Tab-separated table of C-alpha atoms in Angstrom:
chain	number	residue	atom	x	y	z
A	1	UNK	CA	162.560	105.765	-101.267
A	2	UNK	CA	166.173	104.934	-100.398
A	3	UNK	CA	167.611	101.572	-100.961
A	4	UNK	CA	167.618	99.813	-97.693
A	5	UNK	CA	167.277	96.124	-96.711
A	6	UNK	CA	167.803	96.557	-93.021
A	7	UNK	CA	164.146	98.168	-93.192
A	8	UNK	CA	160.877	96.990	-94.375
A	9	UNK	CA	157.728	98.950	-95.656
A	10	UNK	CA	154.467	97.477	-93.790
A	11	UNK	CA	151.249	98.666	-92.832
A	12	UNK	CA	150.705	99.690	-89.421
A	13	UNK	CA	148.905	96.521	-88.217
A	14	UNK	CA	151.699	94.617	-89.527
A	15	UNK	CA	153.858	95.716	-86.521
A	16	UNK	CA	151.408	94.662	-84.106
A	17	UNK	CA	150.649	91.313	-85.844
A	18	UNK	CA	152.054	88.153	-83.684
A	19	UNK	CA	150.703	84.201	-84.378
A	20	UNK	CA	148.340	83.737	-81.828
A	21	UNK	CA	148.708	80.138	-82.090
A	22	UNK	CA	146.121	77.353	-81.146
A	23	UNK	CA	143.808	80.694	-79.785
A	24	UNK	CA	143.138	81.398	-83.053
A	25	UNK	CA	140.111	80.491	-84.058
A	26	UNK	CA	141.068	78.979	-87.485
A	27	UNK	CA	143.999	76.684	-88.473
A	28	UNK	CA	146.635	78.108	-91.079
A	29	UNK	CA	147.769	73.812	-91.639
A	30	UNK	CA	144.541	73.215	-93.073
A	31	UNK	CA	142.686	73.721	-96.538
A	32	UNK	CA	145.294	73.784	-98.824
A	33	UNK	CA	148.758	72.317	-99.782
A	34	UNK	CA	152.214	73.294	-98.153
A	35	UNK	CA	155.429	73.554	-99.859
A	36	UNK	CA	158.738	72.493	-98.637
A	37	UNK	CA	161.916	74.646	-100.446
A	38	UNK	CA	164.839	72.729	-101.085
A	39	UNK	CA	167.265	73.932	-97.770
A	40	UNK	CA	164.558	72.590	-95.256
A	41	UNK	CA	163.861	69.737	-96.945
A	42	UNK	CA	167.447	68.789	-96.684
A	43	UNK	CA	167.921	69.659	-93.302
A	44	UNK	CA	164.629	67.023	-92.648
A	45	UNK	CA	167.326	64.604	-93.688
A	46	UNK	CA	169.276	65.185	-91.444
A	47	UNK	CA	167.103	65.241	-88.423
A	48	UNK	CA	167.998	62.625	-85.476
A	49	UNK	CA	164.815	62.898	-83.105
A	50	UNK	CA	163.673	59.491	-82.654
A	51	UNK	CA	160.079	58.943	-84.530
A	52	UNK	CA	159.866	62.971	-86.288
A	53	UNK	CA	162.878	61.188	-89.059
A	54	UNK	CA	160.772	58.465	-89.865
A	55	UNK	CA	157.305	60.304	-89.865
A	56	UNK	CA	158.606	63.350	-91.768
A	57	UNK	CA	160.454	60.794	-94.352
A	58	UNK	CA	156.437	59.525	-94.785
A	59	UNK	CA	154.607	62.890	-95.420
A	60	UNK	CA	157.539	64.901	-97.105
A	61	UNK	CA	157.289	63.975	-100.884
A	62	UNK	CA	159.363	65.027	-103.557
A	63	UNK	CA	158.521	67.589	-106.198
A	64	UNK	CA	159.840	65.804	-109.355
A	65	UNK	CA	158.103	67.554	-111.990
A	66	UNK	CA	159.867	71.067	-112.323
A	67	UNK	CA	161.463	71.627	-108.965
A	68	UNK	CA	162.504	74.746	-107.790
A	69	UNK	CA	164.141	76.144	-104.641
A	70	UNK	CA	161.332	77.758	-103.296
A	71	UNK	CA	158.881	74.283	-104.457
A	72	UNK	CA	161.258	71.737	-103.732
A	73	UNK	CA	158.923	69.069	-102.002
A	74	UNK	CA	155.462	69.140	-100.610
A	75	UNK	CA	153.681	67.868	-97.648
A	76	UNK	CA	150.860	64.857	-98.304
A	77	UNK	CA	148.193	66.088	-96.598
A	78	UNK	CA	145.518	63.944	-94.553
A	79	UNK	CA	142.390	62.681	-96.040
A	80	UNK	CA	140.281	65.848	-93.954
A	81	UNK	CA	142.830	68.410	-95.965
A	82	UNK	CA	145.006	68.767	-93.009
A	83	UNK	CA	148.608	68.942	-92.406
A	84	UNK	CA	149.877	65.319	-90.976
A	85	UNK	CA	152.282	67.473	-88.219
A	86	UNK	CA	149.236	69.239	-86.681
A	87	UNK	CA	149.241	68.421	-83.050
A	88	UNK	CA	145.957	67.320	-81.355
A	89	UNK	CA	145.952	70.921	-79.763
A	90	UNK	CA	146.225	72.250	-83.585
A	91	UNK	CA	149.860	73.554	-82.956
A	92	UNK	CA	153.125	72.477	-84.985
A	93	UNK	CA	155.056	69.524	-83.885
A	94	UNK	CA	157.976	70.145	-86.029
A	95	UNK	CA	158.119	73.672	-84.325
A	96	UNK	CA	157.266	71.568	-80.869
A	97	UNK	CA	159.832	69.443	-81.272
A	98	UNK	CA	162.864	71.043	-83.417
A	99	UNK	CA	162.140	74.681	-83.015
A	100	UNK	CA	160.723	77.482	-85.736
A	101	UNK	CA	164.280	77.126	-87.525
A	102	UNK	CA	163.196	73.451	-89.153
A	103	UNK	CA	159.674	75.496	-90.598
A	104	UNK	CA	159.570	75.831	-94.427
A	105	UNK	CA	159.905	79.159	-96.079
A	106	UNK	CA	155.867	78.681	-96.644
A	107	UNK	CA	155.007	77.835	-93.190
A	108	UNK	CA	157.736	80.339	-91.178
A	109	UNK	CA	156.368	82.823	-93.503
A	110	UNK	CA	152.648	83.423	-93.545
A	111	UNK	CA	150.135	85.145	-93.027
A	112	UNK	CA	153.202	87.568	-94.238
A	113	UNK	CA	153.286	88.535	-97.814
A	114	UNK	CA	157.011	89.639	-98.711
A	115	UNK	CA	157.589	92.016	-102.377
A	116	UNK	CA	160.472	93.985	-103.513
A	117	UNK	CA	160.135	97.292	-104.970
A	118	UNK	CA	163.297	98.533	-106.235
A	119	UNK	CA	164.835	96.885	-103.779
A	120	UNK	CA	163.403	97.407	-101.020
A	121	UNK	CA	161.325	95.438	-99.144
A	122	UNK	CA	157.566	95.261	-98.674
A	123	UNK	CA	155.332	93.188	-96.383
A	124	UNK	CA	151.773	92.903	-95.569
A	125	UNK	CA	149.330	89.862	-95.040
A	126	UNK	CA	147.380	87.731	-96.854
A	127	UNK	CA	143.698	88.248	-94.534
A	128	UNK	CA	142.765	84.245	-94.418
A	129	UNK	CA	144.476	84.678	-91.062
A	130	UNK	CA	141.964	85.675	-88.513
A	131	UNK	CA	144.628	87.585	-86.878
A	132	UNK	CA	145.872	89.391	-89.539
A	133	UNK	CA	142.315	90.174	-91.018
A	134	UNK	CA	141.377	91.162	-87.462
A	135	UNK	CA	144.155	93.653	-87.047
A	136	UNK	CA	144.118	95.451	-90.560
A	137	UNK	CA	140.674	95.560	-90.659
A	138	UNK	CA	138.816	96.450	-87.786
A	139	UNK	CA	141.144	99.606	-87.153
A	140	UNK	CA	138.529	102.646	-88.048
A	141	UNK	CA	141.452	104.870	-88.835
A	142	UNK	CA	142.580	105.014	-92.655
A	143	UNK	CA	145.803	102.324	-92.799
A	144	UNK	CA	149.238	103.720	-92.725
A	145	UNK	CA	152.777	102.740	-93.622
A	146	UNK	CA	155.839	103.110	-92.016
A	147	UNK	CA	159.502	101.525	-92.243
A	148	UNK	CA	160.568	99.086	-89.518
A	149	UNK	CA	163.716	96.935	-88.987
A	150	UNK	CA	163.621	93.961	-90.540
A	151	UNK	CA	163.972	90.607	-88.830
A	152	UNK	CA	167.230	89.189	-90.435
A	153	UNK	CA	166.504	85.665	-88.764
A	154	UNK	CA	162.310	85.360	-90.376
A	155	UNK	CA	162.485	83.622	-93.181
A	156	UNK	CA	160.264	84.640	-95.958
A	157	UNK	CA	159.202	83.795	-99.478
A	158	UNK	CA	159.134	86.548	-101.681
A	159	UNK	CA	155.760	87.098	-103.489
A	160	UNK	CA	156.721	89.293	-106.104
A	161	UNK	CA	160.093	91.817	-107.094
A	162	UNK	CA	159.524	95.022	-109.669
A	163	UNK	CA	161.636	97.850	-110.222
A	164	UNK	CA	159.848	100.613	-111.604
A	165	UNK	CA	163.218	102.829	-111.793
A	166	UNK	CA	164.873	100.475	-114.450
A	167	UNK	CA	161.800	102.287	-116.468
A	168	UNK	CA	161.839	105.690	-118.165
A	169	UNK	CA	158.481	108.478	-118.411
A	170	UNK	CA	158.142	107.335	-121.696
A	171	UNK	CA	156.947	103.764	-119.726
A	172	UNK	CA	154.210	103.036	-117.349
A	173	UNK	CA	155.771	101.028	-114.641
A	174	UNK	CA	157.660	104.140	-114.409
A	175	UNK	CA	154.714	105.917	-112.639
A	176	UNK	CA	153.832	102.972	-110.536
A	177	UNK	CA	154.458	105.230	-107.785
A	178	UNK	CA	152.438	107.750	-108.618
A	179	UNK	CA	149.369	105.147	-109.675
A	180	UNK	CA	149.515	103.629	-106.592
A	181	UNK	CA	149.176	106.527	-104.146
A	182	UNK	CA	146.699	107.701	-105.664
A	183	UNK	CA	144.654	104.461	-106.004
A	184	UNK	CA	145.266	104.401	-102.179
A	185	UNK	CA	144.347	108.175	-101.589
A	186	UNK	CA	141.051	107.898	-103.586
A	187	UNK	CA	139.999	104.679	-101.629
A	188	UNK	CA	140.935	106.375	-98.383
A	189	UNK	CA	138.517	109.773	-99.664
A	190	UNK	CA	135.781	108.997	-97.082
A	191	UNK	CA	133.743	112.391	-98.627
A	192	UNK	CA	132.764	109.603	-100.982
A	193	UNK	CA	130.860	106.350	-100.164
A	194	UNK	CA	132.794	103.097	-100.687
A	195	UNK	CA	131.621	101.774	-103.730
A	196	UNK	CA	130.965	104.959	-105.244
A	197	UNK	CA	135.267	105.486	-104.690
A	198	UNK	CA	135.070	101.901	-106.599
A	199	UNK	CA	133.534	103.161	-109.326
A	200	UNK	CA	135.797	106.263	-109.709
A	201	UNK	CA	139.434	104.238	-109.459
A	202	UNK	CA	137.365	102.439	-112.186
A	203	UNK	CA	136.694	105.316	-114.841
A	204	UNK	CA	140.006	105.852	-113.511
A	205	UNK	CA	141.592	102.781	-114.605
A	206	UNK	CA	139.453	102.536	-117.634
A	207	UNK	CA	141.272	105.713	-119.147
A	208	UNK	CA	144.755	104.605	-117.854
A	209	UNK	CA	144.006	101.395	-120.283
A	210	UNK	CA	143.008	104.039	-123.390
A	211	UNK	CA	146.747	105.701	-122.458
A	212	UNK	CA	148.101	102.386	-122.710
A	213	UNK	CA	146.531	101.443	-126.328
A	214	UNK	CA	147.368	105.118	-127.537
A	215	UNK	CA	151.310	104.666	-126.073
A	216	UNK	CA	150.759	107.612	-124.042
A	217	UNK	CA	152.521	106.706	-120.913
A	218	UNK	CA	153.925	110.644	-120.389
A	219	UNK	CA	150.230	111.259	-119.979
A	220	UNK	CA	149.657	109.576	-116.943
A	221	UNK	CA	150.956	112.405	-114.307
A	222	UNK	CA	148.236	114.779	-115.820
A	223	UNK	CA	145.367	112.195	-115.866
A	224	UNK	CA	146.337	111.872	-112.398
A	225	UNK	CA	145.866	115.319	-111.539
A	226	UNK	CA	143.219	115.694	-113.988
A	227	UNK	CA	141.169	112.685	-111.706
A	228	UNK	CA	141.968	114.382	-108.581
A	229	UNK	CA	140.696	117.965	-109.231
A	230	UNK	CA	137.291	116.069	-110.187
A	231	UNK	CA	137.088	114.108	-107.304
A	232	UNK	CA	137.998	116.897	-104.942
A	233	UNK	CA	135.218	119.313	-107.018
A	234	UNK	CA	132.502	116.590	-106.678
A	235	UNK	CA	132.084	116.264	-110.392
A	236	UNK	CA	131.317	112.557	-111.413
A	237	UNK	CA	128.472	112.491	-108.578
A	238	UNK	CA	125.626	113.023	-110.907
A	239	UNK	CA	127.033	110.380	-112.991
A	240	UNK	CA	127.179	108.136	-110.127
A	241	UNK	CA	123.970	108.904	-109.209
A	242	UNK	CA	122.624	108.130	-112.297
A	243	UNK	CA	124.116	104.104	-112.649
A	244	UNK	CA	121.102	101.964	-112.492
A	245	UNK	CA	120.815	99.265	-109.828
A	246	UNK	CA	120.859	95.679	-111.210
A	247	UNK	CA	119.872	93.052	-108.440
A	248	UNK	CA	118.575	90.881	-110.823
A	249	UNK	CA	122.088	90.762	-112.532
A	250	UNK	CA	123.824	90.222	-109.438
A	251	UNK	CA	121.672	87.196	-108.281
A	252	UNK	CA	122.509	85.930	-111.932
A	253	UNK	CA	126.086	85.714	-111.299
A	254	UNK	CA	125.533	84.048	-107.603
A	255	UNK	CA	123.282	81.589	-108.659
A	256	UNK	CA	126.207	80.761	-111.321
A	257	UNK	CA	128.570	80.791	-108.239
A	258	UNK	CA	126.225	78.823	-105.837
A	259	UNK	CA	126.343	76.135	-108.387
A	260	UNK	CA	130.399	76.157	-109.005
A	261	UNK	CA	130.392	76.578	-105.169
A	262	UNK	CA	127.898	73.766	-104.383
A	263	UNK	CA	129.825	71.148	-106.622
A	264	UNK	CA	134.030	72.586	-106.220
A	265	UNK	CA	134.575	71.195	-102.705
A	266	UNK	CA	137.356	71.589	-100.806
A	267	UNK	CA	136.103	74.670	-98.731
A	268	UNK	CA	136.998	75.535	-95.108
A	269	UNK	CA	133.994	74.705	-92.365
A	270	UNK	CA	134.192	78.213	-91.842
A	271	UNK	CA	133.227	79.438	-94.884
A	272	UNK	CA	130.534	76.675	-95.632
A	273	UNK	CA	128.717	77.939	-92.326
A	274	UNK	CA	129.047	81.810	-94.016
A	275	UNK	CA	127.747	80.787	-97.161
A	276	UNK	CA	124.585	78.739	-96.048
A	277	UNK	CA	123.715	81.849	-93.778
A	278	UNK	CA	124.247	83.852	-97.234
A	279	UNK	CA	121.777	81.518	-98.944
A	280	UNK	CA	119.193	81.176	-95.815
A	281	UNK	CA	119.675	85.466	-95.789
A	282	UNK	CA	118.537	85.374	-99.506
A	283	UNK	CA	116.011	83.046	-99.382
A	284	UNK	CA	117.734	81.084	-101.987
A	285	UNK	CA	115.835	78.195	-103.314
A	286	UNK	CA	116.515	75.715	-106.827
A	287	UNK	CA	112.869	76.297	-107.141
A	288	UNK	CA	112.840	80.154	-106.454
A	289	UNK	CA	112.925	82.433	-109.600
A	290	UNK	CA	115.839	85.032	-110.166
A	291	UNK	CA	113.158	87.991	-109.465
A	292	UNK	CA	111.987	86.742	-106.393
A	293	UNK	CA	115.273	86.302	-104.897
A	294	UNK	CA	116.715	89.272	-105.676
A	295	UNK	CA	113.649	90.864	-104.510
A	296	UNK	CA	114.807	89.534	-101.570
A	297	UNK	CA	118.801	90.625	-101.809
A	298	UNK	CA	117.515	94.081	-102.270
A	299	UNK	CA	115.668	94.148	-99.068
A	300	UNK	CA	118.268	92.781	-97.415
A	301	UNK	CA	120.684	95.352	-98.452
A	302	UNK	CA	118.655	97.761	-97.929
A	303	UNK	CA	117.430	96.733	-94.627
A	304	UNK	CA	119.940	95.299	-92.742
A	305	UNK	CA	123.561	95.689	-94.732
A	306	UNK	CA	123.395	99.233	-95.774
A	307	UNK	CA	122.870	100.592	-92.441
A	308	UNK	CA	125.190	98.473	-90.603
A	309	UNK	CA	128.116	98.877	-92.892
A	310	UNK	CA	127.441	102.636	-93.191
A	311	UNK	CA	128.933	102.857	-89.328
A	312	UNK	CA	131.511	100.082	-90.101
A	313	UNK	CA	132.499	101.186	-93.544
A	314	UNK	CA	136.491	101.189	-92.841
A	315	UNK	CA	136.578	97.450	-92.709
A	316	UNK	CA	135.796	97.202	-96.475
A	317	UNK	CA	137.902	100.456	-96.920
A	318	UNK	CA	141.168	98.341	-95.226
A	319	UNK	CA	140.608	95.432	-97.354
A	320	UNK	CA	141.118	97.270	-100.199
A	321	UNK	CA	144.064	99.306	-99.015
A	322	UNK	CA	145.769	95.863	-97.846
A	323	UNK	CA	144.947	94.252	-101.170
A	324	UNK	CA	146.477	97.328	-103.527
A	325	UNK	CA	149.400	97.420	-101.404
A	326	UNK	CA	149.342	93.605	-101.010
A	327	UNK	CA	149.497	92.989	-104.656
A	328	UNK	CA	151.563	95.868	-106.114
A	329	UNK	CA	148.571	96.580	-107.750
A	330	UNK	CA	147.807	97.088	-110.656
A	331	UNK	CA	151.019	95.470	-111.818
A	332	UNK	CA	150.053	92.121	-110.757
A	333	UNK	CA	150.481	89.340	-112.773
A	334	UNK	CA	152.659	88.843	-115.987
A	335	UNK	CA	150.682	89.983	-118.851
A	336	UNK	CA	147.364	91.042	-116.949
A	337	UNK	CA	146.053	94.767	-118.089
A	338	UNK	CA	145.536	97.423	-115.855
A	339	UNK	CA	141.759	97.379	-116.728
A	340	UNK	CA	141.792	93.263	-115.815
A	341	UNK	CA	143.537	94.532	-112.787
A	342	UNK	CA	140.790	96.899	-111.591
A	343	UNK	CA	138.564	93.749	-112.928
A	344	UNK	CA	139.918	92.100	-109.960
A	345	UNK	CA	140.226	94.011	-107.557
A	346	UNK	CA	136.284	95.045	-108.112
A	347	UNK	CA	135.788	90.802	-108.340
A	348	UNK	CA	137.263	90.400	-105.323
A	349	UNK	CA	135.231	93.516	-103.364
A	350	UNK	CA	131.835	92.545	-105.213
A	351	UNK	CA	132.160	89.329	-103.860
A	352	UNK	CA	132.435	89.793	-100.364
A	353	UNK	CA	129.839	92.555	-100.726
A	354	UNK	CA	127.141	90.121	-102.392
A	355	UNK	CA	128.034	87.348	-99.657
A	356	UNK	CA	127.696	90.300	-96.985
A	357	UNK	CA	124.048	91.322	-97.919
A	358	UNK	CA	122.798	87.457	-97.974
A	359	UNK	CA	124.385	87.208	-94.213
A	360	UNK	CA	123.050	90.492	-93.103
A	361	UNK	CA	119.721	89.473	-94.379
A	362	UNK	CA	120.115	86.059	-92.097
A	363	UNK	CA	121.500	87.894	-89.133
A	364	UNK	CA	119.320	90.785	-89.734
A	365	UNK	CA	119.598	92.880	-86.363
A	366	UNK	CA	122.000	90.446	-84.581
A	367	UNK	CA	124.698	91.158	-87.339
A	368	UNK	CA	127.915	92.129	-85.744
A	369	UNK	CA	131.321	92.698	-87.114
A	370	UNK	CA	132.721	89.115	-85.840
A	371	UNK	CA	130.416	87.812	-89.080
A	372	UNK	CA	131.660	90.704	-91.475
A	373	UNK	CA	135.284	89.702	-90.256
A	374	UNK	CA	134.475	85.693	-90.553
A	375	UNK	CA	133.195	85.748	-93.659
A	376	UNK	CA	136.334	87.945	-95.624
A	377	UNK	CA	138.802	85.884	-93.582
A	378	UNK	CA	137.008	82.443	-94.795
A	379	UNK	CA	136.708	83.951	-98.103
A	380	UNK	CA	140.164	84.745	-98.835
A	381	UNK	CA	141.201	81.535	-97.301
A	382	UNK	CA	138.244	79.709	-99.943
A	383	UNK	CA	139.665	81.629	-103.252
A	384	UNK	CA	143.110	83.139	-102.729
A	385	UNK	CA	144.830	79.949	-102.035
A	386	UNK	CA	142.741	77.899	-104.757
A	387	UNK	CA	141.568	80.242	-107.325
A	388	UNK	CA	139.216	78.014	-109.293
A	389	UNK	CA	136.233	79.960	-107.927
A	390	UNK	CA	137.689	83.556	-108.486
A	391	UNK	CA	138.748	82.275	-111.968
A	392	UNK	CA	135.333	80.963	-112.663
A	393	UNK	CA	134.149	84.891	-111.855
A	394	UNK	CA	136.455	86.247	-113.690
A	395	UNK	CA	135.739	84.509	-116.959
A	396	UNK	CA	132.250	84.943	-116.242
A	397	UNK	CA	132.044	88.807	-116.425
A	398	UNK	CA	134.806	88.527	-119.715
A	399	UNK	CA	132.074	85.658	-121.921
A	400	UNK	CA	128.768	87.645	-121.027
A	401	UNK	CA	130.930	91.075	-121.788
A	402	UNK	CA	130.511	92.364	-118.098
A	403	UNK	CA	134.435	93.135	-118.092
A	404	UNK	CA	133.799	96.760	-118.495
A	405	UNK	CA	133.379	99.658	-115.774
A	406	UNK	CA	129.590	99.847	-117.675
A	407	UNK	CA	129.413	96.123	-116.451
A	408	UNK	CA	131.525	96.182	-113.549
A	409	UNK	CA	129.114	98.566	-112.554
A	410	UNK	CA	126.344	96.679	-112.261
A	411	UNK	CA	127.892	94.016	-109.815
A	412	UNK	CA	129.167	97.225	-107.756
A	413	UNK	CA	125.920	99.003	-106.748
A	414	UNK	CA	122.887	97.904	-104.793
């Protein structure tokens, strides 16, 4: 790609995407804690409006331990998690009353979700905006990208910044190109079901770690190739085929979830309401055994999620898409492997597929998509801006030695 800044790489929804404001069904000043970089706070300093000087001066608190540019100062919060400038019609009154130029980087920026790839910029969405999730993931065609002008006047934080061309082919980021279309192109293979293309970008990922540990990074353009040729020829569907189904497993790992879940606090209304339908859907009990209730997960995967999601498929397909691209995946994080990445990303889709089958088996054949799209957008909202639940997951599957594609396996198929 040329270097360009006057042009931004987005995914098609993110060209339709516009705040719908207090319409939306959700608030974006709620559930978790706001940041104020150092230029806005300063110009809050400076403001004159009679009553907004005094009232910011109140909530706007200084970040004294480690401030940086970006995390400068930080909004107190109300006692109901809540941002103290929320109007009574749940719209901005520092936007009301001074305009979208006094917003902080944090505020003027999301949903958006702003990374630099050898200099050039990318954006996409974070999906705990009903909006956002709406648009990227109810659109039954396979997502594209395309360049558009850039908005010189948004502000926007940027998320992450890696330069793959600073590396040579004797380095992996240096095929982080190549990695990432074809993560993207295998999750997009619709001749394949979508947790059966899970599974593959796993055995996929899973020998892309054994080139790492053997220093084989000139290796990768030919596993690459190698992996498509056996997609394409239909190969690993036997093997596929042939990975045993673990309910009991699963239901282990919610109950251990339910608990963390029960006792973290701190979640969104809308997500409490999706999760007791989950538990209702699974018949979940303190005083029901493991067997019986994933006796009743299976049926209600079976029954009521499999066939629904078989027509609506593309809405888990997006989510993935959007979170690859999203996360310059799987270079995310400092120090993270490319298998912990795939770990993840197959966290992440396990989870909303577990919650999914629990709320398809409350809905049963009322379920519509408006509870598929609820339940990711309350989701995200739950554990990507407070990642004590996904962390608790995580080091879940890595203690009982589930951090494998053998174990991720099991948490993948129903």
């Amino acid at each position: 790609m040329s270097h360009s800044n006057d042009f931004i790489l987005v995914p098609k929804y993110m060209d339709q995407f516009q705040c719908i404001g207090s319409s939306c069904e959700d608030t974006c000043c709620a559930g978790w804690s706001v940041t104020i970089d150092k230029a806005t706070y300063k110009k809050y300093k400076k403001i004159k409006v009679p009553g907004m000087a005094k009232k910011l001066d109140k909530v706007v608190t200084r970040n004294r331990m480690n401030p940086t540019d970006n995390n400068y100062a930080r909004m107190s919060m109300s006692d109901c998690k809540s941002c103290p400038m929320l109007s009574p019609d749940l719209l901005c009154e520092i936007q009301l009353q001074l305009g979208e130029e006094y917003l902080s980087s944090t505020c003027a920026s999301y949903p958006r979700v702003t990374n630099i790839v050898n200099g050039n910029y990318e954006m996409s969405a974070n999906l705990s905006c009903p909006e956002a999730a709406r648009l990227a993931l109810l659109n039954p065609e396979p997502m594209e990208f395309f360049e558009i002008k850039r908005n010189g006047n948004r502000k926007f934080s940027v998320f992450s910044q890696f330069d793959p061309e600073k590396y040579n082919s004797t380095q992996f980021p240096f095929y982080f190109w190549d990695i990432r279309i074809f993560s993207i192109e295998l999750i997009q293979n619709r001749s394949y079901s979508i947790t059966d293309r899970v599974l593959v970008l796993g055995l996929f990922y899973q020998n892309l770690q054994e080139l790492v540990e053997q220093n084989k990074a000139s290796d990768v353009p030919q596993l690459i190739e190698n992996y498509r040729k056996l997609v394409k020829a239909g190969s690993l569907r036997d093997s596929l085929r042939q990975i045993p189904i673990e309910a009991t497993a699963q239901i282990r790992l919610l109950k251990e979830l339910i608990d963390v879940r029960i006792h973290a606090g701190g979640a969104n209304q809308r997500y409490l309401k999706s999760f007791e339908a989950f538990l209702e859907g699974i018949h979940y009990d303190d005083s029901a055994d493991i067997e019986t209730i994933a006796t009743h997960y299976q049926n209600a995967h079976d029954t009521y999620y499999q066939p629904f999601m078989q027509k609506h498929f593309y809405i888990l397909e997006n989510y993935l898409v959007n979170y690859i691209y999203k996360n310059t995946f799987p270079f995310y994080g400092n120090n993270i492997s490319f298998l912990d990445n795939y770990i993840l990303l197959g966290l992440h889709y396990s989870l909303i597929k577990m919650h999914l089958i629990g709320i398809a088996g409350y809905y049963k054949a009322d379920l519509k998509v408006d509870h598929i799209l609820t339940l990711i957008q309350s989701l995200a909202k739950t554990i990507e801006h407070n990642n004590r639940y996904l962390q608790f997951a995580f080091d879940y599957l890595k203690i009982r030695e589930f951090s494998s594609i053998a174990g991720m396996a099991i948490f993948l198929k129903n």
